[in-house]
Short mmCIF file of C-alpha atoms in Angstrom, two decimals:
data_model
loop_
_atom_site.label_atom_id
_atom_site.label_comp_id
_atom_site.label_asym_id
_atom_site.label_seq_id
_atom_site.Cartn_x
_atom_site.Cartn_y
_atom_site.Cartn_z
CA UNK A 18 130.57 141.23 75.51
CA UNK A 19 129.30 142.04 72.04
CA UNK A 20 125.82 144.07 72.73
CA UNK A 21 124.07 141.86 70.21
CA UNK A 22 124.89 138.81 71.86
CA UNK A 23 124.27 140.15 75.06
CA UNK A 24 120.84 140.93 73.85
CA UNK A 25 120.36 137.08 72.27
CA UNK A 26 121.33 135.61 75.99
CA UNK A 27 118.73 138.18 77.78
CA UNK A 28 116.30 136.93 75.09
CA UNK A 29 117.04 132.80 75.29
CA UNK A 30 117.28 133.29 79.00
CA UNK A 31 113.85 131.90 80.25
CA UNK A 32 112.62 132.26 77.05
CA UNK A 33 109.39 134.30 76.58
CA UNK A 34 109.15 134.76 80.59
CA UNK A 35 107.96 138.19 80.94
CA UNK A 36 111.28 140.86 81.94
CA UNK A 37 110.56 141.52 85.22
CA UNK A 38 110.73 137.54 86.04
CA UNK A 39 113.93 136.83 84.45
CA UNK A 40 115.47 140.45 86.37
CA UNK A 41 114.03 138.85 89.89
CA UNK A 42 115.46 134.95 89.07
CA UNK A 43 118.78 136.73 88.05
CA UNK A 44 118.48 138.64 91.61
CA UNK A 45 117.84 135.51 93.53
CA UNK A 46 120.76 134.00 91.86
CA UNK A 47 123.27 136.77 92.67
CA UNK A 48 121.64 137.44 96.19
CA UNK A 49 121.91 133.95 97.64
CA UNK A 50 125.77 133.41 97.98
CA UNK A 51 125.73 137.16 99.43
CA UNK A 52 123.45 135.64 102.13
CA UNK A 53 125.42 133.10 102.73
CA UNK A 54 128.30 134.91 103.32
CA UNK A 55 126.57 137.17 105.44
CA UNK A 56 123.92 135.66 107.51
CA UNK A 57 124.81 132.19 107.33
CA UNK A 58 123.00 128.88 105.59
CA UNK A 59 120.31 129.10 108.08
CA UNK A 60 118.94 132.44 106.33
CA UNK A 61 120.17 131.54 102.92
CA UNK A 62 117.86 128.17 103.19
CA UNK A 63 115.07 129.50 104.46
CA UNK A 64 115.18 132.46 101.55
CA UNK A 65 115.86 129.50 99.19
CA UNK A 66 112.55 127.86 100.18
CA UNK A 67 110.75 131.06 99.72
CA UNK A 68 111.98 131.67 95.92
CA UNK A 69 111.51 128.35 95.13
CA UNK A 70 107.70 128.82 96.15
CA UNK A 71 107.76 132.44 94.22
CA UNK A 72 108.41 130.09 91.24
CA UNK A 73 104.97 128.16 91.53
CA UNK A 74 103.56 130.85 92.00
CA UNK A 75 104.55 132.38 88.79
CA UNK A 76 104.09 128.88 87.20
CA UNK A 77 101.75 130.30 84.66
CA UNK A 78 104.69 132.59 83.50
CA UNK A 79 107.45 130.04 82.93
CA UNK A 80 107.39 126.51 84.15
CA UNK A 81 108.91 126.34 87.80
CA UNK A 82 111.37 123.56 86.36
CA UNK A 83 113.72 125.87 84.55
CA UNK A 84 114.07 128.96 87.56
CA UNK A 85 113.84 126.27 90.16
CA UNK A 86 116.25 123.98 88.82
CA UNK A 87 118.88 126.99 89.05
CA UNK A 88 118.00 127.28 92.27
CA UNK A 89 118.35 123.82 92.99
CA UNK A 90 121.49 123.84 91.57
CA UNK A 91 122.81 126.82 93.07
CA UNK A 92 122.06 125.10 96.41
CA UNK A 93 124.77 122.39 95.47
CA UNK A 94 127.17 124.66 94.29
CA UNK A 95 126.79 126.69 97.46
CA UNK A 96 127.39 123.61 99.51
CA UNK A 97 123.40 123.79 101.24
CA UNK A 98 122.93 120.18 100.26
CA UNK A 99 125.16 117.59 98.32
CA UNK A 100 124.50 115.65 95.19
CA UNK A 101 124.31 112.37 97.41
CA UNK A 102 121.49 114.20 99.44
CA UNK A 103 119.45 115.22 96.75
CA UNK A 104 119.78 111.16 95.31
CA UNK A 105 118.80 110.19 98.90
CA UNK A 106 115.57 112.51 99.11
CA UNK A 107 114.81 110.93 95.53
CA UNK A 108 115.24 107.32 96.39
CA UNK A 109 113.14 107.77 99.51
CA UNK A 110 110.18 108.69 97.22
CA UNK A 111 111.15 106.30 94.23
CA UNK A 112 107.77 105.09 94.45
CA UNK A 113 105.66 108.54 93.89
CA UNK A 114 108.49 109.14 90.49
CA UNK A 115 107.28 105.61 89.35
CA UNK A 116 103.66 106.45 89.96
CA UNK A 117 104.29 109.77 87.52
CA UNK A 118 105.96 107.91 85.07
CA UNK A 119 103.76 105.07 84.39
CA UNK A 120 100.28 105.54 86.24
CA UNK A 121 100.09 108.94 84.74
CA UNK A 122 100.55 107.49 81.30
CA UNK A 123 98.40 104.91 81.94
CA UNK A 124 95.53 107.30 82.01
CA UNK A 125 96.30 108.74 79.14
CA UNK A 126 95.47 105.73 77.21
CA UNK A 127 92.10 105.22 79.39
CA UNK A 128 91.22 109.00 78.24
CA UNK A 129 88.04 107.85 75.37
CA UNK A 130 86.24 105.71 78.59
CA UNK A 131 87.33 108.67 80.83
CA UNK A 132 85.82 111.19 78.41
CA UNK A 133 82.25 108.72 77.65
CA UNK A 134 82.00 108.57 81.32
CA UNK A 135 82.30 111.84 82.57
CA UNK A 136 80.41 113.33 79.55
CA UNK A 137 77.22 111.24 80.54
CA UNK A 138 77.83 112.38 84.59
CA UNK A 139 78.30 115.86 83.02
CA UNK A 140 75.23 116.14 80.92
CA UNK A 141 72.44 113.56 83.15
CA UNK A 142 73.39 115.20 86.71
CA UNK A 143 71.99 118.95 85.78
CA UNK A 144 72.38 120.64 89.35
CA UNK A 145 75.73 122.01 89.75
CA UNK A 146 75.32 121.26 93.38
CA UNK A 147 74.82 118.03 92.90
CA UNK A 148 77.93 117.30 90.37
CA UNK A 149 80.29 119.16 92.95
CA UNK A 150 79.16 117.16 95.37
CA UNK A 151 79.65 114.17 93.58
CA UNK A 152 83.29 115.12 92.03
CA UNK A 153 84.23 115.65 96.01
CA UNK A 154 82.88 112.60 97.55
CA UNK A 155 83.97 110.50 94.31
CA UNK A 156 87.33 111.56 94.50
CA UNK A 157 88.13 110.98 97.76
CA UNK A 158 86.05 107.34 98.05
CA UNK A 159 88.79 106.34 94.82
CA UNK A 160 92.01 108.43 97.36
CA UNK A 161 91.25 106.32 99.81
CA UNK A 162 91.41 102.86 97.96
CA UNK A 163 93.88 104.03 94.74
CA UNK A 164 95.99 107.26 95.05
CA UNK A 165 95.48 111.01 94.69
CA UNK A 166 98.02 111.59 92.14
CA UNK A 167 96.11 109.09 90.04
CA UNK A 168 92.59 110.00 90.91
CA UNK A 169 94.55 113.59 90.13
CA UNK A 170 95.12 112.69 86.76
CA UNK A 171 92.14 111.18 85.75
CA UNK A 172 90.84 114.77 86.85
CA UNK A 173 93.21 116.31 84.95
CA UNK A 174 92.49 114.16 81.73
CA UNK A 175 88.77 114.75 81.79
CA UNK A 176 88.88 118.69 82.05
CA UNK A 177 90.99 118.57 79.35
CA UNK A 178 89.22 116.86 77.01
CA UNK A 179 85.91 118.53 77.79
CA UNK A 180 87.45 121.92 77.42
CA UNK A 181 89.25 120.98 74.21
CA UNK A 182 85.74 119.79 72.48
CA UNK A 183 83.82 123.55 73.11
CA UNK A 184 87.20 125.53 72.61
CA UNK A 185 87.62 123.42 69.00
CA UNK A 186 83.83 124.44 68.31
CA UNK A 187 84.41 127.66 69.56
CA UNK A 188 87.83 127.92 66.90
CA UNK A 189 85.21 126.70 63.94
CA UNK A 190 86.62 123.36 64.34
CA UNK A 191 84.94 119.88 64.50
CA UNK A 192 85.06 118.55 67.83
CA UNK A 193 86.47 115.46 67.59
CA UNK A 194 89.53 116.86 64.86
CA UNK A 195 92.86 115.18 65.68
CA UNK A 196 94.96 118.02 63.87
CA UNK A 197 97.18 120.25 66.17
CA UNK A 198 94.93 122.91 67.77
CA UNK A 199 96.17 125.32 70.54
CA UNK A 200 93.68 125.39 73.34
CA UNK A 201 95.61 127.79 75.59
CA UNK A 202 94.85 130.83 72.95
CA UNK A 203 91.25 132.48 72.53
CA UNK A 204 92.45 134.56 69.42
CA UNK A 205 91.19 132.51 67.29
CA UNK A 206 87.87 131.88 68.76
CA UNK A 207 84.55 133.21 67.74
CA UNK A 208 83.34 136.58 69.94
CA UNK A 209 79.81 134.78 70.52
CA UNK A 210 82.03 132.18 71.92
CA UNK A 211 84.16 134.40 74.55
CA UNK A 212 81.69 134.75 77.61
CA UNK A 213 80.72 131.05 77.51
CA UNK A 214 84.59 130.20 77.30
CA UNK A 215 85.10 132.07 80.40
CA UNK A 216 82.31 130.44 82.39
CA UNK A 217 83.39 127.36 81.38
CA UNK A 218 86.44 127.34 82.10
CA UNK A 219 85.26 128.73 85.95
CA UNK A 220 82.62 125.88 85.67
CA UNK A 221 85.89 123.20 85.35
CA UNK A 222 87.70 125.25 87.96
CA UNK A 223 85.16 124.49 90.30
CA UNK A 224 84.98 120.85 89.72
CA UNK A 225 88.36 120.53 89.40
CA UNK A 226 88.89 122.07 92.76
CA UNK A 227 86.25 120.09 94.82
CA UNK A 228 87.71 116.43 92.53
CA UNK A 229 91.43 117.66 93.79
CA UNK A 230 90.47 118.73 97.51
CA UNK A 231 88.28 115.30 97.90
CA UNK A 232 91.37 113.54 97.13
CA UNK A 233 92.97 115.07 100.28
CA UNK A 234 89.87 114.00 102.26
CA UNK A 235 90.14 110.52 101.06
CA UNK A 236 93.53 110.37 101.24
CA UNK A 237 94.20 110.82 104.94
CA UNK A 238 91.86 107.90 105.50
CA UNK A 239 93.51 105.08 104.72
CA UNK A 240 97.33 103.61 104.44
CA UNK A 241 97.49 103.97 100.45
CA UNK A 242 95.67 107.27 99.84
CA UNK A 243 99.16 109.28 100.36
CA UNK A 244 102.58 108.01 99.97
CA UNK A 245 103.27 108.76 104.00
CA UNK A 246 100.22 107.25 104.96
CA UNK A 247 102.43 103.82 104.47
CA UNK A 248 105.68 104.94 105.84
CA UNK A 249 103.86 105.78 109.02
CA UNK A 250 101.70 102.59 109.11
CA UNK A 251 105.04 101.05 108.57
CA UNK A 252 106.57 102.49 111.72
CA UNK A 253 103.66 102.08 113.96
CA UNK A 254 102.80 98.41 112.59
CA UNK A 255 99.52 98.96 111.40
CA UNK A 256 97.49 97.40 108.85
CA UNK A 257 94.96 98.09 106.49
CA UNK A 258 91.73 98.62 108.77
CA UNK A 259 93.83 99.25 111.96
CA UNK A 260 94.86 102.89 110.39
CA UNK A 261 91.45 103.34 109.16
CA UNK A 262 89.92 102.91 112.69
CA UNK A 263 92.85 104.93 114.39
CA UNK A 264 92.31 107.70 111.80
CA UNK A 265 88.39 107.57 111.77
CA UNK A 266 88.04 109.64 115.08
CA UNK A 267 89.59 112.45 112.80
CA UNK A 268 88.86 111.56 109.08
CA UNK A 269 85.31 111.10 109.13
CA UNK A 270 84.34 114.34 110.89
CA UNK A 271 86.89 116.37 108.35
CA UNK A 272 84.92 113.66 105.46
CA UNK A 273 81.82 115.28 106.24
CA UNK A 274 82.63 119.03 107.24
CA UNK A 275 84.54 119.04 103.57
CA UNK A 276 81.45 117.87 101.62
CA UNK A 277 79.18 120.17 103.46
CA UNK A 278 81.83 123.13 102.53
CA UNK A 279 81.80 121.82 98.97
CA UNK A 280 78.02 121.80 99.28
CA UNK A 281 77.76 125.68 100.79
CA UNK A 282 80.43 127.11 98.31
CA UNK A 283 78.48 126.03 95.29
CA UNK A 284 75.03 127.62 97.36
CA UNK A 285 76.83 131.09 98.20
CA UNK A 286 79.04 131.28 95.53
CA UNK A 287 81.80 132.75 97.47
CA UNK A 288 85.65 132.21 96.62
CA UNK A 289 85.05 131.90 92.96
CA UNK A 290 82.45 129.12 93.07
CA UNK A 291 79.10 128.61 92.13
CA UNK A 292 79.60 129.01 88.59
CA UNK A 293 77.22 127.15 86.28
CA UNK A 294 77.80 125.96 82.78
CA UNK A 295 76.42 127.62 79.84
CA UNK A 296 73.69 126.23 77.76
CA UNK A 297 75.43 126.74 74.86
CA UNK A 298 78.20 124.69 75.92
CA UNK A 299 75.70 121.54 77.31
CA UNK A 300 74.36 121.98 73.90
CA UNK A 301 77.48 121.48 72.05
CA UNK A 302 78.36 118.40 74.92
CA UNK A 303 75.31 116.84 73.86
CA UNK A 304 75.78 117.44 69.93
CA UNK A 305 79.30 115.91 70.55
CA UNK A 306 78.31 112.69 72.14
CA UNK A 307 75.41 111.96 69.86
CA UNK A 308 77.96 112.57 67.08
CA UNK A 309 80.47 110.31 68.62
CA UNK A 310 78.07 107.68 69.18
CA UNK A 311 76.55 107.54 65.82
CA UNK A 312 79.48 107.00 64.20
CA UNK A 313 81.35 104.83 66.91
CA UNK A 314 82.97 102.03 64.82
CA UNK A 315 83.18 98.03 66.18
CA UNK A 316 86.68 98.77 66.47
CA UNK A 317 86.36 102.03 68.61
CA UNK A 318 83.69 100.32 70.71
CA UNK A 319 86.14 97.31 71.24
CA UNK A 320 88.60 100.00 72.52
CA UNK A 321 86.07 101.30 75.18
CA UNK A 322 85.18 98.00 76.09
CA UNK A 323 89.28 96.80 76.80
CA UNK A 324 89.66 100.04 78.55
CA UNK A 325 86.90 99.46 80.78
CA UNK A 326 87.99 95.81 81.50
CA UNK A 327 91.63 97.29 82.49
CA UNK A 328 89.75 99.79 84.43
CA UNK A 329 88.29 97.34 86.69
CA UNK A 330 91.10 95.27 86.44
CA UNK A 331 93.47 98.78 87.68
CA UNK A 332 91.01 98.99 90.65
CA UNK A 333 91.46 95.37 91.79
CA UNK A 334 95.55 95.68 91.56
CA UNK A 335 95.29 98.98 93.47
CA UNK A 336 93.37 98.17 96.55
CA UNK A 337 94.76 94.42 96.78
CA UNK A 338 98.10 95.99 96.73
CA UNK A 339 99.49 93.63 94.10
CA UNK A 340 102.32 95.83 93.51
CA UNK A 341 103.96 99.11 93.78
CA UNK A 342 100.96 101.59 91.87
CA UNK A 343 103.95 102.59 89.77
CA UNK A 344 104.39 99.16 88.28
CA UNK A 345 100.68 98.49 88.20
CA UNK A 346 100.52 101.59 85.56
CA UNK A 347 102.97 100.09 83.59
CA UNK A 348 101.00 96.63 83.41
CA UNK A 349 98.03 99.11 82.07
CA UNK A 350 100.25 100.78 79.53
CA UNK A 351 101.02 97.28 78.17
CA UNK A 352 97.71 96.03 78.41
CA UNK A 353 96.11 99.17 77.02
CA UNK A 354 98.73 99.39 73.78
CA UNK A 355 98.84 95.75 73.26
CA UNK A 356 94.94 95.09 72.86
CA UNK A 357 94.35 98.42 71.67
CA UNK A 358 96.95 98.15 68.55
CA UNK A 359 98.77 101.58 69.80
CA UNK A 360 102.30 99.88 68.73
CA UNK A 361 104.08 103.23 66.80
CA UNK A 362 107.27 104.81 69.14
CA UNK A 363 105.72 108.40 68.85
CA UNK A 364 102.06 107.43 69.60
CA UNK A 365 103.31 105.52 73.10
CA UNK A 366 105.16 108.83 73.81
CA UNK A 367 102.89 110.97 73.76
CA UNK A 368 101.61 109.54 76.81
CA UNK A 369 104.37 110.74 78.83
CA UNK A 370 104.43 114.33 77.54
CA UNK A 371 102.14 115.38 80.93
CA UNK A 372 104.13 113.03 83.48
CA UNK A 373 107.71 113.81 83.29
CA UNK A 374 108.17 117.58 82.96
CA UNK A 375 106.29 117.11 86.85
CA UNK A 376 108.35 114.04 87.56
CA UNK A 377 111.43 116.41 86.85
CA UNK A 378 110.09 118.93 88.79
CA UNK A 379 109.45 117.00 91.39
CA UNK A 380 113.52 115.52 91.90
CA UNK A 381 114.27 119.59 92.08
CA UNK A 382 111.62 119.89 94.82
CA UNK A 383 113.47 117.22 96.42
CA UNK A 384 116.57 118.92 96.03
CA UNK A 385 115.14 121.91 98.09
CA UNK A 386 113.92 119.06 100.22
CA UNK A 387 117.44 118.25 101.09
CA UNK A 388 118.11 121.33 102.08
CA UNK A 389 115.46 121.58 104.42
CA UNK A 390 117.44 118.42 105.55
CA UNK A 391 120.91 118.82 105.94
CA UNK A 392 120.59 122.58 107.05
CA UNK A 393 118.00 121.03 110.26
CA UNK A 394 115.76 124.09 109.01
CA UNK A 395 112.95 122.67 110.74
CA UNK A 396 114.35 121.13 113.99
CA UNK A 397 113.64 123.98 115.89
CA UNK A 398 110.39 123.53 115.35
CA UNK A 399 110.88 119.87 115.82
CA UNK A 400 112.13 119.93 119.07
CA UNK A 401 109.84 122.38 120.61
CA UNK A 402 107.16 120.28 120.08
CA UNK A 403 108.69 117.10 121.27
CA UNK A 404 109.67 118.94 124.39
CA UNK A 405 105.80 119.75 125.06
CA UNK A 406 104.44 117.53 127.77
CA UNK A 407 100.82 116.99 128.81
CA UNK A 408 97.40 116.65 126.41
CA UNK A 409 98.27 119.62 124.22
CA UNK A 410 101.02 117.96 122.76
CA UNK A 411 99.10 115.91 120.48
CA UNK A 412 97.23 119.29 119.25
CA UNK A 413 100.59 121.28 119.03
CA UNK A 414 101.77 118.06 116.72
CA UNK A 415 99.08 118.50 114.36
CA UNK A 416 99.05 122.25 114.09
CA UNK A 417 103.04 122.03 113.70
CA UNK A 418 102.68 119.24 111.06
CA UNK A 419 100.45 121.24 109.00
CA UNK A 420 102.23 124.77 109.59
CA UNK A 421 105.41 122.51 107.76
CA UNK A 422 103.51 120.82 105.15
CA UNK A 423 102.30 124.12 103.88
CA UNK A 424 105.98 124.99 103.11
CA UNK A 425 107.45 121.81 102.39
CA UNK A 426 106.61 118.17 101.12
CA UNK A 427 104.27 116.69 104.02
CA UNK A 428 106.33 113.40 103.15
CA UNK A 429 109.34 114.85 104.33
CA UNK A 430 107.25 116.32 107.45
CA UNK A 431 105.78 113.47 108.23
CA UNK A 432 109.01 111.19 107.88
CA UNK A 433 111.25 113.24 110.07
CA UNK A 434 108.25 113.20 112.50
CA UNK A 435 107.56 109.77 112.70
CA UNK A 436 111.25 108.67 113.01
CA UNK A 437 111.63 111.21 115.69
CA UNK A 438 108.50 109.72 117.58
CA UNK A 439 109.66 106.52 117.31
CA UNK A 440 112.81 106.83 118.80
CA UNK A 441 111.13 108.00 121.92
CA UNK A 442 109.12 105.37 122.22
CA UNK A 443 112.21 103.14 122.04
CA UNK A 444 113.95 105.29 124.68
CA UNK A 445 111.23 104.80 126.71
CA UNK A 446 110.06 108.83 126.60
CA UNK A 447 106.83 108.28 125.97
CA UNK A 448 104.12 105.58 126.22
CA UNK A 449 102.92 103.12 123.33
CA UNK A 450 99.35 104.89 124.10
CA UNK A 451 100.96 108.48 123.63
CA UNK A 452 103.00 107.30 120.57
CA UNK A 453 99.72 106.00 118.83
CA UNK A 454 97.97 109.53 119.62
CA UNK A 455 100.82 111.39 118.07
CA UNK A 456 100.82 109.00 115.04
CA UNK A 457 97.15 110.27 114.39
CA UNK A 458 98.22 113.73 114.74
CA UNK A 459 101.14 113.23 112.53
CA UNK A 460 99.31 111.60 109.68
CA UNK A 461 96.56 113.83 109.64
CA UNK A 462 98.65 117.00 110.04
CA UNK A 463 100.60 116.64 107.18
CA UNK A 464 97.39 115.62 105.26
CA UNK A 465 94.40 117.78 106.14
CA UNK A 466 95.97 121.61 106.59
CA UNK A 467 98.71 121.29 103.34
CA UNK A 468 95.09 121.94 101.25
CA UNK A 469 96.62 125.48 101.46
CA UNK A 470 99.26 125.36 99.16
CA UNK A 471 100.21 123.68 96.32
CA UNK A 472 103.73 123.10 97.93
CA UNK A 473 102.32 120.26 100.88
CA UNK A 474 100.12 118.26 98.28
CA UNK A 475 101.96 116.76 95.50
CA UNK A 476 98.45 116.23 93.77
CA UNK A 477 97.50 119.91 93.96
CA UNK A 478 101.16 120.47 92.60
CA UNK A 479 100.54 118.17 89.68
CA UNK A 480 97.48 119.79 89.16
CA UNK A 481 99.19 123.50 89.13
CA UNK A 482 101.83 122.44 86.43
CA UNK A 483 99.88 120.34 84.63
CA UNK A 484 98.37 121.03 80.68
CA UNK A 485 95.13 122.30 82.25
CA UNK A 486 95.99 124.89 84.37
CA UNK A 487 96.34 126.86 82.25
CA UNK A 488 93.64 126.43 80.20
CA UNK A 489 91.16 126.98 82.91
CA UNK A 490 93.17 129.95 84.29
CA UNK A 491 94.05 128.52 87.56
CA UNK A 492 96.82 130.04 89.02
CA UNK A 493 98.84 129.31 92.56
CA UNK A 494 97.12 132.56 93.64
CA UNK A 495 93.70 131.80 92.61
CA UNK A 496 94.32 127.92 93.79
CA UNK A 497 95.36 129.22 97.25
CA UNK A 498 92.32 131.46 97.39
CA UNK A 499 89.60 128.97 96.30
CA UNK A 500 91.36 126.36 98.63
CA UNK A 501 91.45 128.98 101.49
CA UNK A 502 87.94 127.43 102.81
CA UNK A 503 88.41 124.00 102.80
CA UNK A 504 91.89 125.02 104.81
CA UNK A 505 89.93 126.69 107.67
CA UNK A 506 87.55 124.06 107.85
CA UNK A 507 89.60 121.12 107.24
CA UNK A 508 92.52 122.39 109.82
CA UNK A 509 89.61 123.73 112.75
CA UNK A 510 87.68 120.47 112.48
CA UNK A 511 90.50 118.08 112.69
CA UNK A 512 92.18 119.98 115.28
CA UNK A 513 88.83 120.27 117.26
CA UNK A 514 88.74 116.34 116.75
CA UNK A 515 92.25 116.15 118.07
CA UNK A 516 91.75 117.96 121.10
CA UNK A 517 88.20 116.22 122.03
CA UNK A 518 87.99 112.98 120.11
CA UNK A 519 91.48 111.36 120.75
#
């Protein structure tokens, strides 16, 4: 190949990603066939998982869809899984895909109301400790009755809104302007704002991380909080209240422990928490809110009212389970665009810009999950745990689910375990009482320890790959570090509750 063509291809490959990153991905693609030929599919499968996690960890260097997609394509070509296997994993999680496609877009059309409400909360609650507890507790309550991904979408929308207002002021622009503005770079911001901008990033990181952990605390409590909860409840034959009561001995202590951890982190300032909003930024937000209130037209007030009424309808629809969450999101889109006069296709299209890249990434992730399934990578762990006898089996179930959920998708882990346990019940290998205890261990094990990494919790992964993450400098490593105290507390308290309270 001509030298110039080689240089052009190298420049085009993964675009502006660092050269060392391009070399690493190329090395992975060359290494995997060699591993398959020499060490077999199991070792290659585990290596593939590690490589995919690497692409997630480097999400701020290169969006994981492209390098992760190349790895997934290679896995199919090498026979580690099949197109049908990927399709089946995707179908199994179709409700999650619908949710991402439509509910996140629906939240986009409510952003004016969200910014209006949360700005008032942010400005009226002066104590950072109270504010952090509020974000964590409200996210937990909402996630118990709505859905963790929906709540995370709200947090992302609010965080981007706050950050954009101040970044525009720091760049010498109108805080409420509509022109194109790059929020990710500070080269246009005034030097006098640099320190405040960095402090504000830290402040938002704190609130968003408290909030997204809150989605895990609440999501584990009910059968609608997380996608796998509904599957678990269906297999177990539990309704909403039965599920709640069965899980309460584990979920209630961990909820209290999680909220106490939130407060202590703000008091101590450990793990990057305890950062406060600079007075200069508070003043900018106050002036922005005052200006917005003064210039708001009758038409804009009507839009806020429509968004508020639609939000109430959304809450009833989700709490009453009128339809799959994604279809409810589509209803929100139709109502808000029709009643607020958003009828141009290109304006509607903006709402889908945040969710669709992540939806594509999630399908790529399902390809990796298909490799785990087809190559039975988790089978040795599952078989060993199922072979255990006695009281410790429940505790080992909790930990085994937790460890696997840190690596893989917790929906997949829960699906595998609940089906295996149900098969044991039908075969008469375990009693109904033992089955119920193991179901509790599976649900709490897949939900609580999985906060350790973005791999296990879809809400965490959504946040990591969202437009907000680069704005507030939230990387894979920083997310793990900031989630670490919660990981130890939730896992420890959850395990103790499984041992002593079940």
